[in-house]
Short mmCIF file of C-alpha atoms in Angstrom, two decimals:
data_model
loop_
_atom_site.label_atom_id
_atom_site.label_comp_id
_atom_site.label_asym_id
_atom_site.label_seq_id
_atom_site.Cartn_x
_atom_site.Cartn_y
_atom_site.Cartn_z
CA MET A 1 -78.81 -33.04 -9.71
CA LEU A 2 -75.31 -33.35 -10.69
CA SER A 3 -73.47 -32.78 -7.52
CA GLU A 4 -75.26 -35.37 -6.24
CA ASN A 5 -73.15 -37.76 -8.39
CA LYS A 6 -70.10 -38.55 -6.90
CA LYS A 7 -68.03 -38.99 -9.79
CA ASN A 8 -69.17 -35.41 -11.26
CA HIS A 9 -67.21 -34.04 -7.11
CA ASN A 10 -63.86 -33.22 -8.78
CA LEU A 11 -64.65 -31.84 -12.48
CA ASP A 12 -65.01 -28.15 -12.73
CA ILE A 13 -68.24 -26.26 -13.34
CA ILE A 14 -68.24 -23.72 -16.23
CA TRP A 15 -70.72 -21.48 -16.00
CA GLU A 16 -71.75 -20.51 -19.80
CA TYR A 17 -74.69 -17.67 -19.60
CA ALA A 18 -73.10 -15.00 -22.47
CA ASP A 19 -75.59 -16.25 -25.32
CA VAL A 20 -78.79 -15.97 -22.96
CA VAL A 21 -77.58 -12.69 -22.23
CA GLU A 22 -76.49 -11.63 -25.61
CA ASN A 23 -79.95 -12.91 -26.82
CA GLY A 24 -81.88 -10.79 -24.92
CA TRP A 25 -83.20 -13.91 -23.25
CA ILE A 26 -82.17 -12.29 -19.21
CA LEU A 27 -79.95 -9.47 -17.90
CA GLU A 28 -76.36 -9.95 -16.61
CA GLU A 29 -77.22 -8.36 -12.90
CA ASP A 30 -79.82 -11.11 -13.35
CA ILE A 31 -77.70 -13.44 -13.12
CA ILE A 32 -74.67 -12.17 -10.40
CA PRO A 33 -76.24 -11.98 -7.62
CA LYS A 34 -76.33 -9.31 -5.19
CA LEU A 35 -75.34 -9.33 -1.43
CA THR A 36 -77.63 -8.58 1.03
CA ILE A 37 -76.92 -6.36 4.07
CA GLN A 38 -75.71 -9.82 6.02
CA GLU A 39 -73.42 -11.04 3.93
CA LYS A 40 -71.36 -7.42 3.65
CA ILE A 41 -68.19 -6.97 5.97
CA LEU A 42 -68.61 -2.76 7.31
CA ILE A 43 -64.63 -2.30 8.25
CA VAL A 44 -64.31 0.94 10.64
CA THR A 45 -60.68 2.62 10.44
CA GLU A 46 -58.87 5.37 12.38
CA GLY A 47 -58.18 7.10 9.52
CA SER A 48 -58.36 7.76 5.91
CA SER A 49 -55.19 6.47 5.05
CA ASP A 50 -55.58 3.03 6.98
CA THR A 51 -58.68 2.39 4.84
CA ASP A 52 -57.31 3.48 1.98
CA ILE A 53 -54.59 0.80 2.08
CA ILE A 54 -56.45 -1.86 3.24
CA LYS A 55 -59.57 -1.14 0.18
CA LYS A 56 -55.72 -1.44 -1.75
CA CYS A 57 -54.54 -4.22 -0.60
CA ILE A 58 -58.06 -5.97 -0.82
CA LYS A 59 -58.46 -5.29 -4.45
CA LEU A 60 -54.99 -6.44 -5.45
CA LEU A 61 -55.14 -9.54 -3.15
CA TYR A 62 -58.63 -10.52 -3.15
CA SER A 63 -59.97 -9.45 -6.21
CA ASP A 64 -62.67 -11.64 -6.70
CA ILE A 65 -64.36 -10.87 -2.93
CA ALA A 66 -63.44 -6.70 -2.80
CA ASP A 67 -67.15 -5.93 -2.98
CA PHE A 68 -67.88 -8.13 0.03
CA PHE A 69 -66.10 -5.40 1.32
CA ASP A 70 -67.24 -1.65 3.08
CA PHE A 71 -65.65 1.24 4.65
CA ILE A 72 -65.96 3.64 6.96
CA ASP A 73 -62.70 5.93 8.15
CA MET A 74 -63.56 7.88 11.29
CA GLU A 75 -61.65 10.89 9.54
CA LYS A 76 -64.03 11.68 6.30
CA ASN A 77 -66.96 9.77 7.57
CA TYR A 78 -67.77 10.54 11.24
CA PRO A 79 -68.48 13.99 12.04
CA PHE A 80 -66.35 13.77 15.13
CA THR A 81 -62.75 12.10 14.56
CA GLY A 82 -60.46 10.84 17.02
CA THR A 83 -60.02 7.33 18.78
CA GLY A 84 -61.90 8.16 21.84
CA ASN A 85 -65.20 9.05 18.96
CA LEU A 86 -64.70 5.74 17.56
CA LYS A 87 -65.31 4.14 21.23
CA ASN A 88 -68.64 5.88 21.39
CA PHE A 89 -69.78 4.95 17.46
CA VAL A 90 -69.21 1.36 18.48
CA LYS A 91 -70.86 1.97 21.47
CA GLY A 92 -73.64 3.18 19.56
CA LEU A 93 -73.52 0.71 16.72
CA SER A 94 -73.67 -1.88 19.54
CA LYS A 95 -77.27 -0.86 20.24
CA ILE A 96 -78.74 -0.27 17.56
CA ASN A 97 -79.13 -3.95 16.42
CA ILE A 98 -77.17 -3.65 12.90
CA LEU A 99 -77.37 -6.36 10.39
CA ASN A 100 -73.31 -5.72 8.95
CA ASN A 101 -70.67 -7.74 9.68
CA ILE A 102 -68.67 -5.23 11.44
CA LEU A 103 -64.92 -5.43 11.67
CA VAL A 104 -63.24 -1.85 13.51
CA ILE A 105 -59.42 -1.88 13.10
CA LEU A 106 -57.82 0.16 15.15
CA ASP A 107 -53.35 0.99 15.28
CA ASN A 108 -51.56 -0.58 17.56
CA ASP A 109 -49.97 2.46 18.96
CA THR A 110 -50.72 3.54 22.81
CA VAL A 111 -53.80 5.23 22.00
CA GLY A 112 -55.33 2.03 19.54
CA LYS A 113 -54.01 -0.40 22.54
CA SER A 114 -56.30 1.78 24.76
CA VAL A 115 -59.53 2.65 22.92
CA TYR A 116 -59.08 -1.47 22.04
CA ASN A 117 -59.07 -1.77 26.46
CA ASP A 118 -61.77 0.32 26.83
CA ILE A 119 -64.01 -1.35 23.54
CA LYS A 120 -63.40 -4.71 25.83
CA GLY A 121 -65.77 -4.43 28.14
CA ILE A 122 -68.53 -3.41 26.16
CA ASP A 123 -70.94 -6.00 25.57
CA LEU A 124 -70.74 -6.32 21.36
CA PRO A 125 -73.02 -8.50 19.18
CA ASN A 126 -71.90 -11.37 17.80
CA ASN A 127 -71.59 -9.43 14.26
CA LEU A 128 -69.32 -6.60 15.80
CA LYS A 129 -65.71 -7.60 16.24
CA VAL A 130 -62.40 -4.98 17.42
CA ILE A 131 -59.09 -5.87 16.12
CA THR A 132 -55.78 -3.76 16.37
CA LEU A 133 -53.10 -3.68 14.00
CA PRO A 134 -50.55 -6.72 14.94
CA ASN A 135 -47.41 -5.98 16.14
CA TYR A 136 -44.05 -7.42 14.73
CA LYS A 137 -40.93 -7.01 15.90
CA ASP A 138 -39.72 -7.00 12.92
CA PHE A 139 -41.37 -3.78 12.47
CA ASP A 140 -39.72 -2.01 15.70
CA ASN A 141 -36.93 -0.33 14.00
CA PHE A 142 -36.84 0.65 10.06
CA LYS A 143 -37.22 3.35 7.60
CA CYS A 144 -40.59 4.07 6.57
CA LYS A 145 -42.29 6.04 3.36
CA GLY A 146 -45.65 8.09 4.64
CA PRO A 147 -48.56 5.97 3.50
CA ARG A 148 -49.31 8.80 0.65
CA GLU A 149 -45.96 7.71 -0.96
CA ILE A 150 -46.45 3.91 -0.79
CA LEU A 151 -50.25 4.43 -2.63
CA GLN A 152 -49.08 6.44 -5.29
CA LYS A 153 -46.47 3.60 -5.92
CA ILE A 154 -49.71 0.46 -5.60
#
C-alpha cells in the first residue's frame, strides 16, 4: 500500500525484522527468499581457472548477487574434458529442457572460437547462451602471470 502513494517513491525502505527473529516468531531463513532453479544462472567454463576467476570476481564486485550463480567447469565436473566435449555437453543441455538459465563461456583462442562457431549451428533454447571471452587489442602484447598466481593475490 505504501508504494501506491507517489509521495513514498523516493523514500528508503528499511526492513527491520531482527526483533521478530530474535523473539522466535519466525526463522531468518523464512524471511530470506530462496532462489528457484529458473532464477539461478549456471555458468559453464572450459577449465577450473576460468571458473575460479569468474567466481572470485563476482564475489568481489557483486557479492549481493553471487548466490544467483552456480558453476560447472568442464575440467573438474565433467568426465569427458576438452572443448570438443563441451560442444557435446551443450548439445545435450539443449535437448533436455533444463530449467536454469545457462551461460557457456569459451576462451577466445583458436579452439574456443572454433567450438563457438560449431555451437552456433545448434538450435539452442532461449535459456542457453554461448559466448567467447572478449578480444581486446590491449591484451595482445603484455606479460602476465598464470591464473593460480593471480588468484592467490585476490
